[in-house]
Short mmCIF file of C-alpha atoms in Angstrom, two decimals:
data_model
loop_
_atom_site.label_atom_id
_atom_site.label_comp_id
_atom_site.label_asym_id
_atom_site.label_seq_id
_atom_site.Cartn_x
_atom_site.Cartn_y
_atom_site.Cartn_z
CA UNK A 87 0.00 0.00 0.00
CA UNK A 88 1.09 3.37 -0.42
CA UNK A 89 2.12 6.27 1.78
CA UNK A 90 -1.13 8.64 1.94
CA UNK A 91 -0.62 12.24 1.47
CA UNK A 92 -2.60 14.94 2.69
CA UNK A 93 -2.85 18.12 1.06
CA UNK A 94 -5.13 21.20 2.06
CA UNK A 95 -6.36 23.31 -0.38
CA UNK A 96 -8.28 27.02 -0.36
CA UNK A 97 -9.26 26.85 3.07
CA UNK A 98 -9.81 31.13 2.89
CA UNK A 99 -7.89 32.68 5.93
CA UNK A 100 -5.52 30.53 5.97
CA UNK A 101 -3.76 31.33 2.96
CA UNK A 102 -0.94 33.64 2.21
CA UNK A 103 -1.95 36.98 1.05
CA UNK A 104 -0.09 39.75 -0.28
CA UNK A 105 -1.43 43.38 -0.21
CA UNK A 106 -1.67 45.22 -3.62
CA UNK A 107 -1.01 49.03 -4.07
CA UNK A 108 -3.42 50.46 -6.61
CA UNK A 109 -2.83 53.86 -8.13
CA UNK A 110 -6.29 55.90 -9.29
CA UNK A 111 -4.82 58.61 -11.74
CA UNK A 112 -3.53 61.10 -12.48
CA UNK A 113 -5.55 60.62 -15.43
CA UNK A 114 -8.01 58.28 -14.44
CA UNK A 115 -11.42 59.27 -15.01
CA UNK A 116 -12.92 58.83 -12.05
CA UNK A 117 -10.40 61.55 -10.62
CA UNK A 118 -12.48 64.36 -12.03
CA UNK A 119 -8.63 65.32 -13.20
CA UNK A 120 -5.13 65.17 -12.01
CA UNK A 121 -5.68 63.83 -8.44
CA UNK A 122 -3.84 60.76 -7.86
CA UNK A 123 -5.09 58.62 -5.19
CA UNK A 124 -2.32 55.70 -3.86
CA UNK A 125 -4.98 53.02 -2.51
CA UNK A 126 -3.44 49.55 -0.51
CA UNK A 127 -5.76 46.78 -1.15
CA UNK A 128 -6.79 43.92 0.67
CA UNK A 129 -9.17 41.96 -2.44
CA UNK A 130 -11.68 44.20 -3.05
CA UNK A 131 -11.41 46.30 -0.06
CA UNK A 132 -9.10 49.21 0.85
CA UNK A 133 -7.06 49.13 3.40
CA UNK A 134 -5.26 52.83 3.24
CA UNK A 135 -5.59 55.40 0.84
CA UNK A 136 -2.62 58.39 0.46
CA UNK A 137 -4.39 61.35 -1.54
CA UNK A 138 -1.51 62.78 -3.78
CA UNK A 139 -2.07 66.36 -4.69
CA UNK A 140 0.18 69.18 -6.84
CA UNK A 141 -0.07 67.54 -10.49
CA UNK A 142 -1.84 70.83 -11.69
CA UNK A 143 0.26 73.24 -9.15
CA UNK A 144 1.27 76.32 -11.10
CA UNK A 145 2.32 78.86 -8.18
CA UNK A 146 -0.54 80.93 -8.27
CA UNK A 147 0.42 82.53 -4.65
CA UNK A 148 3.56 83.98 -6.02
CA UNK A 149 2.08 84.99 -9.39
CA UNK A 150 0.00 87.18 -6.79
CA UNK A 151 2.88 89.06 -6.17
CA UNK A 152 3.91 90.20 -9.33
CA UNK A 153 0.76 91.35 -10.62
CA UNK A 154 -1.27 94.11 -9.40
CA UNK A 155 -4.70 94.35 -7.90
CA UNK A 156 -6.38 94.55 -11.46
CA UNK A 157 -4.45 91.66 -12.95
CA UNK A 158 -5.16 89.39 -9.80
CA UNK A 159 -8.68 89.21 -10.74
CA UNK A 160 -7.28 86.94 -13.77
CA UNK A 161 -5.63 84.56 -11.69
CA UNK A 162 -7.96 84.29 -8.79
CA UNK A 163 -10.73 83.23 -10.74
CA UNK A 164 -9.10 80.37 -12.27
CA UNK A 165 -8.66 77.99 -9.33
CA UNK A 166 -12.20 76.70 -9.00
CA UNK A 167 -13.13 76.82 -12.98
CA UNK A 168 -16.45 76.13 -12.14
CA UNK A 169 -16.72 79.51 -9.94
CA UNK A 170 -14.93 81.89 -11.25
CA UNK A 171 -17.03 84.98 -9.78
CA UNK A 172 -17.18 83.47 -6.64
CA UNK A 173 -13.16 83.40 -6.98
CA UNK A 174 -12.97 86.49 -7.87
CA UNK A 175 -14.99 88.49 -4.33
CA UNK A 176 -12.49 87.22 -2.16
CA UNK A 177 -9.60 89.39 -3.81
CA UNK A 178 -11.56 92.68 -4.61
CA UNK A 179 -13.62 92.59 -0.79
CA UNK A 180 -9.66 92.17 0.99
CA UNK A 181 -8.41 95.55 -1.52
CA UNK A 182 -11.57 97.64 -0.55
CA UNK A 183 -11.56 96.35 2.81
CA UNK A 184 -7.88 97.98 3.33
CA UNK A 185 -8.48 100.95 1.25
CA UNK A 186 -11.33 101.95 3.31
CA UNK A 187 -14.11 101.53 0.34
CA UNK A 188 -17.79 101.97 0.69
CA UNK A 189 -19.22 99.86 -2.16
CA UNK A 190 -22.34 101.60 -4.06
CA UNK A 191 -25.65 99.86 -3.41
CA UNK A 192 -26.26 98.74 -6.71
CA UNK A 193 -22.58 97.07 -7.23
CA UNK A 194 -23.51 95.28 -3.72
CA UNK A 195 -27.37 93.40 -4.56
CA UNK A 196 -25.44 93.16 -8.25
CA UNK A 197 -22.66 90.83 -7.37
CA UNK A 198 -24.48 88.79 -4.37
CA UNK A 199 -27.11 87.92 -7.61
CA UNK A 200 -24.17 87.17 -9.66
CA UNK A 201 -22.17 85.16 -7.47
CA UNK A 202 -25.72 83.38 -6.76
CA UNK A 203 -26.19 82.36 -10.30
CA UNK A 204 -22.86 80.97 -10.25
CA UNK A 205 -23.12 78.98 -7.05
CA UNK A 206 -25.99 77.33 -9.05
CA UNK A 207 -23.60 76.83 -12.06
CA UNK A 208 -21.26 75.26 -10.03
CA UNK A 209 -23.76 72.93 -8.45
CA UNK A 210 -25.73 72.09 -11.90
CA UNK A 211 -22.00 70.75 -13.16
CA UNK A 212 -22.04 68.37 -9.97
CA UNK A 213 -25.70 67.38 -10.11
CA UNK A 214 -25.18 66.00 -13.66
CA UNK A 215 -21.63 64.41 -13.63
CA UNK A 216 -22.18 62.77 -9.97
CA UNK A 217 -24.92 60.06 -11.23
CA UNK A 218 -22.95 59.55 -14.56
CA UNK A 219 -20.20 58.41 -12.34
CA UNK A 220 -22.51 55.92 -11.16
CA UNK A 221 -23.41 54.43 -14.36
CA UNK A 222 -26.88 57.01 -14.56
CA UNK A 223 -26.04 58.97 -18.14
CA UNK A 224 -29.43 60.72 -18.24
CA UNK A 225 -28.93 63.51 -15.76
CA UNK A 226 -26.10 65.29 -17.26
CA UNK A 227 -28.10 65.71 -20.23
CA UNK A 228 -30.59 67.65 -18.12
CA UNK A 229 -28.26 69.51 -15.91
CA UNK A 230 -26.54 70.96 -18.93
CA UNK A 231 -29.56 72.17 -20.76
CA UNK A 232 -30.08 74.62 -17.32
CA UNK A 233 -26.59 75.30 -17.75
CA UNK A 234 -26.47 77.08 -21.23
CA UNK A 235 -29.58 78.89 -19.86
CA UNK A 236 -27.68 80.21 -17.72
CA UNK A 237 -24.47 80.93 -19.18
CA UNK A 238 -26.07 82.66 -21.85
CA UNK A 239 -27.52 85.17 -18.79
CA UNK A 240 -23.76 85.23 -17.83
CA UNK A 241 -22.48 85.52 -20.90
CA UNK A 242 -24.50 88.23 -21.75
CA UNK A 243 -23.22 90.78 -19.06
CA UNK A 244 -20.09 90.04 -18.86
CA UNK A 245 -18.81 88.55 -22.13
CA UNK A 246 -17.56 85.41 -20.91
CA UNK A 247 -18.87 81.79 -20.19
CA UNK A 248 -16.51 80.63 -17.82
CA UNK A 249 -13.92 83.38 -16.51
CA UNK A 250 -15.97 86.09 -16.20
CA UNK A 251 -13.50 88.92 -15.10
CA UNK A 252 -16.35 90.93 -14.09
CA UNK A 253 -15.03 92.08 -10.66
CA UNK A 254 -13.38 95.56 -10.29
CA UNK A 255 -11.68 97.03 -6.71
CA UNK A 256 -14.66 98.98 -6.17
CA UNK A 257 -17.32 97.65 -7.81
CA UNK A 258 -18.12 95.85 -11.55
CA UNK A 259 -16.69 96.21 -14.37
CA UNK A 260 -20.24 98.31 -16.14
CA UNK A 261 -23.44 98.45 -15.40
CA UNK A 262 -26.36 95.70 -16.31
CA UNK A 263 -27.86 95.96 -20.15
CA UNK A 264 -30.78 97.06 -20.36
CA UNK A 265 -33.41 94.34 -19.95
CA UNK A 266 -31.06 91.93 -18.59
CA UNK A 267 -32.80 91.96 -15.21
CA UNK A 268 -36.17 90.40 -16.62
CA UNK A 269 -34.39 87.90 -19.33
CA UNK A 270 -32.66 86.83 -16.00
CA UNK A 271 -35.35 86.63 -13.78
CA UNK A 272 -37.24 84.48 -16.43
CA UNK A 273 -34.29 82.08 -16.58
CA UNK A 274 -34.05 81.57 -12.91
CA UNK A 275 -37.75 80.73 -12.81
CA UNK A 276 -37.41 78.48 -15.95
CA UNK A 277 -34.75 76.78 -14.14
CA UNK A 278 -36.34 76.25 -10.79
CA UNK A 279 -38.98 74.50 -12.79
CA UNK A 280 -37.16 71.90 -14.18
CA UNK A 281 -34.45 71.24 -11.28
CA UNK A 282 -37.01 68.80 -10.69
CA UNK A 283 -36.60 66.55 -13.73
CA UNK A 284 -32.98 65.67 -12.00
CA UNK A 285 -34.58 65.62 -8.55
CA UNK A 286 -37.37 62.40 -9.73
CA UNK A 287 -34.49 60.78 -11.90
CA UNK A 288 -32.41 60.56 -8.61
CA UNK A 289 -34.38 60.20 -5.63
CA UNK A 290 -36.27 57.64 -6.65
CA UNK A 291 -33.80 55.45 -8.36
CA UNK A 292 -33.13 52.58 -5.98
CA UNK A 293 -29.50 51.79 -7.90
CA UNK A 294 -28.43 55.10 -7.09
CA UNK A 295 -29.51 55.26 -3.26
CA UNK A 296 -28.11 51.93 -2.97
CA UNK A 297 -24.59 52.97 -4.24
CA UNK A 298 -24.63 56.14 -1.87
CA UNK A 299 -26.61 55.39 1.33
CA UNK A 300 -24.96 54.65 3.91
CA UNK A 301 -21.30 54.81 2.03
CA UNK A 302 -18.68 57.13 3.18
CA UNK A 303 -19.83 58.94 6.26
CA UNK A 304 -18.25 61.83 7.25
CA UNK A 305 -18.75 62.58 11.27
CA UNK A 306 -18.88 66.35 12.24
CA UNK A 307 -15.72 65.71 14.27
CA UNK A 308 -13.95 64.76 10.91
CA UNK A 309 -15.31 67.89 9.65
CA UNK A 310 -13.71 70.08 12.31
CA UNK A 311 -10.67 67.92 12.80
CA UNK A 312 -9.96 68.64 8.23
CA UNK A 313 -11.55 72.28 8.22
CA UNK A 314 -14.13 70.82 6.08
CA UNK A 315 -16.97 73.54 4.80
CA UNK A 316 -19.74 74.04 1.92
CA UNK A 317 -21.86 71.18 1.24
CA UNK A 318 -20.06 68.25 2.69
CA UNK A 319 -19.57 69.63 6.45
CA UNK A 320 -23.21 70.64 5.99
CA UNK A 321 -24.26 67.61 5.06
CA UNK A 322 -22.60 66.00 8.11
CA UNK A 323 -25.15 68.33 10.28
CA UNK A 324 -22.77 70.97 10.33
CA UNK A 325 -24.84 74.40 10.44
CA UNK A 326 -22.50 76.92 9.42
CA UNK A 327 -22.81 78.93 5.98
CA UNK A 328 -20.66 82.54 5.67
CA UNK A 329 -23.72 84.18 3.84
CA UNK A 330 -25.33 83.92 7.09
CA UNK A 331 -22.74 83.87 9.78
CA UNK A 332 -20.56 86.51 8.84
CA UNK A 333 -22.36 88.44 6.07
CA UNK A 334 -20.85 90.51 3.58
CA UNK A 335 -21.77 92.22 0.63
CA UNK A 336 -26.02 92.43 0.75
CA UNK A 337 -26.34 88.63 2.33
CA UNK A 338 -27.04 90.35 5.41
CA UNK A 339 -30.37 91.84 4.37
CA UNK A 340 -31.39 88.58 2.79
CA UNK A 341 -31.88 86.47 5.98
CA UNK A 342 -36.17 85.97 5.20
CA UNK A 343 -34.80 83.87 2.44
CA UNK A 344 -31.38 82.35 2.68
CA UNK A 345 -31.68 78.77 4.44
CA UNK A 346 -28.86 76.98 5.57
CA UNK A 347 -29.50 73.37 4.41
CA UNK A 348 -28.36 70.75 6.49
CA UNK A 349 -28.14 66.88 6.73
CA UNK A 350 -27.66 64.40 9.33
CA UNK A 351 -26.29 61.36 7.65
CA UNK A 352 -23.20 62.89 6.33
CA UNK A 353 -23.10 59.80 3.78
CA UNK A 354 -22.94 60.05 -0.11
CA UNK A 355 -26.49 60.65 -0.66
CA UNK A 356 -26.77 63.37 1.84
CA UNK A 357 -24.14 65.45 0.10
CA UNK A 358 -26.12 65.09 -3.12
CA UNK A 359 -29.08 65.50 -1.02
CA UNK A 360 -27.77 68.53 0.18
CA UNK A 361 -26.32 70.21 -2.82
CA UNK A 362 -29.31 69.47 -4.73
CA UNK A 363 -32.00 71.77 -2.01
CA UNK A 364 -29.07 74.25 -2.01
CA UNK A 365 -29.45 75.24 -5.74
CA UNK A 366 -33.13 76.09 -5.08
CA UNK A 367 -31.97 78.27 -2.55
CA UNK A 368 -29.51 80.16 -4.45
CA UNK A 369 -32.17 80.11 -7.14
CA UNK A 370 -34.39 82.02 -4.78
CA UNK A 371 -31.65 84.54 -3.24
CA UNK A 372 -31.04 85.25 -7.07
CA UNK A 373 -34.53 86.09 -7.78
CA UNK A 374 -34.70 88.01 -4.40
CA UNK A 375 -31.55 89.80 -5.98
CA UNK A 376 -33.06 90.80 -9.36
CA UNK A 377 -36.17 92.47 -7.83
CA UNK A 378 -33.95 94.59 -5.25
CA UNK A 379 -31.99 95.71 -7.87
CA UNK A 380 -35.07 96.55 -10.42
CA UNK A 381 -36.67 98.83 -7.63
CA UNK A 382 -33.15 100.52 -6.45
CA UNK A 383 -32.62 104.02 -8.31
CA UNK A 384 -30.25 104.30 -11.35
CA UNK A 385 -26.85 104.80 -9.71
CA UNK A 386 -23.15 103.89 -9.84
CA UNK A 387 -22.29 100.60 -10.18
CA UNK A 388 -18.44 101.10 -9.25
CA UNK A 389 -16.14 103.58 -7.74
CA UNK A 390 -13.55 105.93 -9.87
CA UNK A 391 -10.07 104.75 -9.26
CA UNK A 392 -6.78 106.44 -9.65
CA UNK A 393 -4.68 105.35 -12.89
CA UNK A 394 -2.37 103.08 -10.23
CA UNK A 395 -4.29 101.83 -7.64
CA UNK A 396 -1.91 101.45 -4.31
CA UNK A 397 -3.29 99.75 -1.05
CA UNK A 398 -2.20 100.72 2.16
CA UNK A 399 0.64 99.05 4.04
CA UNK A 400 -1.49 96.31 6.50
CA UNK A 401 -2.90 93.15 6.28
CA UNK A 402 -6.71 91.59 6.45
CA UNK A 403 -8.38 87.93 5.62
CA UNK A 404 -11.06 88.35 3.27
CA UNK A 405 -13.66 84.68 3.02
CA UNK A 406 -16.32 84.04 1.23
CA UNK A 407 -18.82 80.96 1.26
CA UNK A 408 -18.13 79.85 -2.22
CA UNK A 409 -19.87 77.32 -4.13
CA UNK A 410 -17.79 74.03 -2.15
CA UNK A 411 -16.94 75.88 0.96
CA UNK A 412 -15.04 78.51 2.65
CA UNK A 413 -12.62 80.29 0.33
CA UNK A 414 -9.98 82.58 2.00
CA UNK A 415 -7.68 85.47 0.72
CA UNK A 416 -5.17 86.90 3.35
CA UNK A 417 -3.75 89.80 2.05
CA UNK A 418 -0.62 91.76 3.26
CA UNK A 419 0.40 94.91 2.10
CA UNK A 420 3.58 96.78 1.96
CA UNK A 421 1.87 99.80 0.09
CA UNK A 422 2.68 99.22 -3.26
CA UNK A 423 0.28 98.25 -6.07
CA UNK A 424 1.09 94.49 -5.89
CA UNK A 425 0.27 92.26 -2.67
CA UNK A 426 3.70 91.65 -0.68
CA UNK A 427 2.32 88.38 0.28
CA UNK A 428 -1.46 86.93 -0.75
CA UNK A 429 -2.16 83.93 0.72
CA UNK A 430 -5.90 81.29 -0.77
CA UNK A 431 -7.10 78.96 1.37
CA UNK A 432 -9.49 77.24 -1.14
CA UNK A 433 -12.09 75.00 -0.26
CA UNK A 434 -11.24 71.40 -1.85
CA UNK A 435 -7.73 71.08 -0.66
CA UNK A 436 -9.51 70.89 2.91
CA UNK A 437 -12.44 68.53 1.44
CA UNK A 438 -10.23 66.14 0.07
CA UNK A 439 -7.78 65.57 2.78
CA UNK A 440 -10.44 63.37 4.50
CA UNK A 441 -10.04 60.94 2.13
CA UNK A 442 -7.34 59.27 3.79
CA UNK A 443 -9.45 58.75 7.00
CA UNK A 444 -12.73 58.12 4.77
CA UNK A 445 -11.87 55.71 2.00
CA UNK A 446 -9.87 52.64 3.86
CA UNK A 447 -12.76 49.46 5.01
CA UNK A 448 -14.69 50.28 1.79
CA UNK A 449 -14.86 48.55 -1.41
CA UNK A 450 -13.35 50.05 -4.62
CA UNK A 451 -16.53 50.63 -5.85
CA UNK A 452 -17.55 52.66 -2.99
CA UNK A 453 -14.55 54.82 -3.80
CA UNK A 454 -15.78 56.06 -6.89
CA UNK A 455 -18.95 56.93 -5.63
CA UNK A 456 -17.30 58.95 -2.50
CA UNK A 457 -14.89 60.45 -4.53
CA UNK A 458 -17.44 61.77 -6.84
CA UNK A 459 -19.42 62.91 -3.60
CA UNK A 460 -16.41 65.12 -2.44
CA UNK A 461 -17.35 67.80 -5.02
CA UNK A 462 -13.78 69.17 -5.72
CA UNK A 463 -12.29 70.93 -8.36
CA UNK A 464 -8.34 70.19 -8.77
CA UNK A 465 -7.47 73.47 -9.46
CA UNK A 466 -8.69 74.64 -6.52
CA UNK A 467 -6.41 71.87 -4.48
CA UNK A 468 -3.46 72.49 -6.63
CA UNK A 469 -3.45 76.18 -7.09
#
């Protein structure tokens, strides 16, 4: 007879396993851009992920310095492509702040229903590209038919569709067209009508709640311990919004109808959720905007400047709630007509720093859907 061997096979824990290191990007498209993400797998399941910024990095803090306060407004609207006006407040509220200006009425209600329209931009871009991340094409399609209505209102005062260069120290650039307040007002209302088209395609498709309930939670103490803002901290039952908070420019008189939204859940869904109820409300301060503005007096809409504008030696921090969350300009002057030192804390190098807490114990698959759920722009991590 002979010798019996015994030999043990697949018997699950028991076997030797090897972790794998998976890179996402710099170019892969789930991304959104040049964010590389260095993931250590265990299977299907992560076990640490190491967010990898600067790609897209072109020194825009320095450029600051050579340029002066007209030619900042170029580069401080690029960082977050998607909200370039937005972008642009920060720098022109720190120079009048230090020179002491009192900003006409009508420049004020004007750019708080500007940078309104372009919150909604902003959000529109997220509301249609998030679902066709997760395999739902449809959305986009709708999302970007509100978004050429309302670049073409955009467009239309200040001659550009994405870098709109329409912020002056002191003011805007000119004054409205006439009848540009009603073709606006109609678009808004057009717009508000239809947000609803994405709002039945999402909530009540059961493939998309079950890819984003429940998957990547984000505590409030993970919000405070990052400096997360905008939409995700809110989302996470966070109540804290700049518009309201610390007002500035006419958000202050606005109060009967800006809402903070708010979640509790903190998960994918709620950040959708959340960013979703948030564009009706910046649909409505819009609106709220337009009708100020068409019963306010014909008056300036900037301040005369000297041929070289010079700010005085000091230093302030200008922020602003943008579109995905606090975005902060500290400014320090040495008297000159450049900055000596200008300083952007942007919102999505904050958001995305989570991600190293947030992603490891999920699946891969998960990752994609709370990446998308982040709402960043790499630009505005980079700088």
């Amino acid at each position: 007879m002979g010798q019996l061997v015994e030999r043990t096979a697949g018997i699950g824990a028991g076997l030797a396993t090897e972790d794998m290191i998976l890179n996402i990007g710099p170019q892969h498209p789930s991304t959104h851009g040049v964010l590389r993400l260095r993931l250590v797998l265990d299977g299907e399941r992560i076990v640490s992920a190491e967010p990898i910024v600067g790609y897209m990095h072109r020194g825009a803090e320095k450029l600051f310095e050579v340029r002066d306060y007209r030619q900042i407004v170029v580069l401080a609207n690029r960082h977050d492509w998607l909200s370039a006006f937005c972008n642009e407040l920060g720098v022109v509220l720190a120079a009048e702040r230090m020179l002491g200006m009192e900003l006409p009425v009508r420049a004020s209600w004007a750019r708080t229903m500007l940078a309104e329209l372009n919150r909604v931009l902003n959000h529109l871009m997220f509301l249609g590209s998030y679902p066709l991340e997760l395999g739902a094409i449809t959305p986009i399609f709708y999302a970007f038919r509100e978004r050429e209505d309302l670049q073409k209102v955009m467009e239309e005062i200040s001659g550009g569709r994405m870098h709109f260069m329409f912020n002056r120290v002191g003011g805007l650039k000119e004054d409205l067209p006439a009848g540009w307040l009603d073709r606006a007002r109609r678009t808004i209302q057009a717009v508000r009508a239809r947000l609803a088209d994405i709002e039945n395609l999402i909530h009540g498709n059961e493939i998309f709640r079950a890819r984003t309930e429940g998957v990547g939670v984000v505590t409030a103490e993970q919000v405070a311990a990052y400096g997360l803002s905008g939409p995700i901290a809110r989302a996470s039952g966070v109540d804290f919004d700049l518009r309201r908070d610390d007002p500035y420019l006419a958000y202050g008189e606005l109060g009967d109808v800006l809402r903070v939204v708010t979640r509790e859940a903190g998960d994918c869904f709620s950040r959708f959720d959340c960013l979703l109820e948030q564009t009706h409300v910046s649909l409505d301060l819009a609106e709220a905007c337009a009708d100020r503005l068409a019963a306010l007096p014909q008056g300036p809409i900037n301040l005369r400047l000297p041929k070289v504008l010079k700010v005085p030696e000091g230093e302030t921090y200008a922020w602003t709630e943008n579109p995905l969350g606090i975005n902060g300009y500290y400014l320090v002057s040495r008297g000159e007509k450049t900055p000596w030192r200008l300083k952007l804390r942007s919102a999505s190098f904050n958001n995305i720093q989570v991600l190293g807490e947030l992603l490891p114990g999920h699946l891969v698959a998960d990752m994609v859907a709370i990446l998308g759920s982040m709402f960043f722009v790499v630009g505005d991590i980079d700088k």
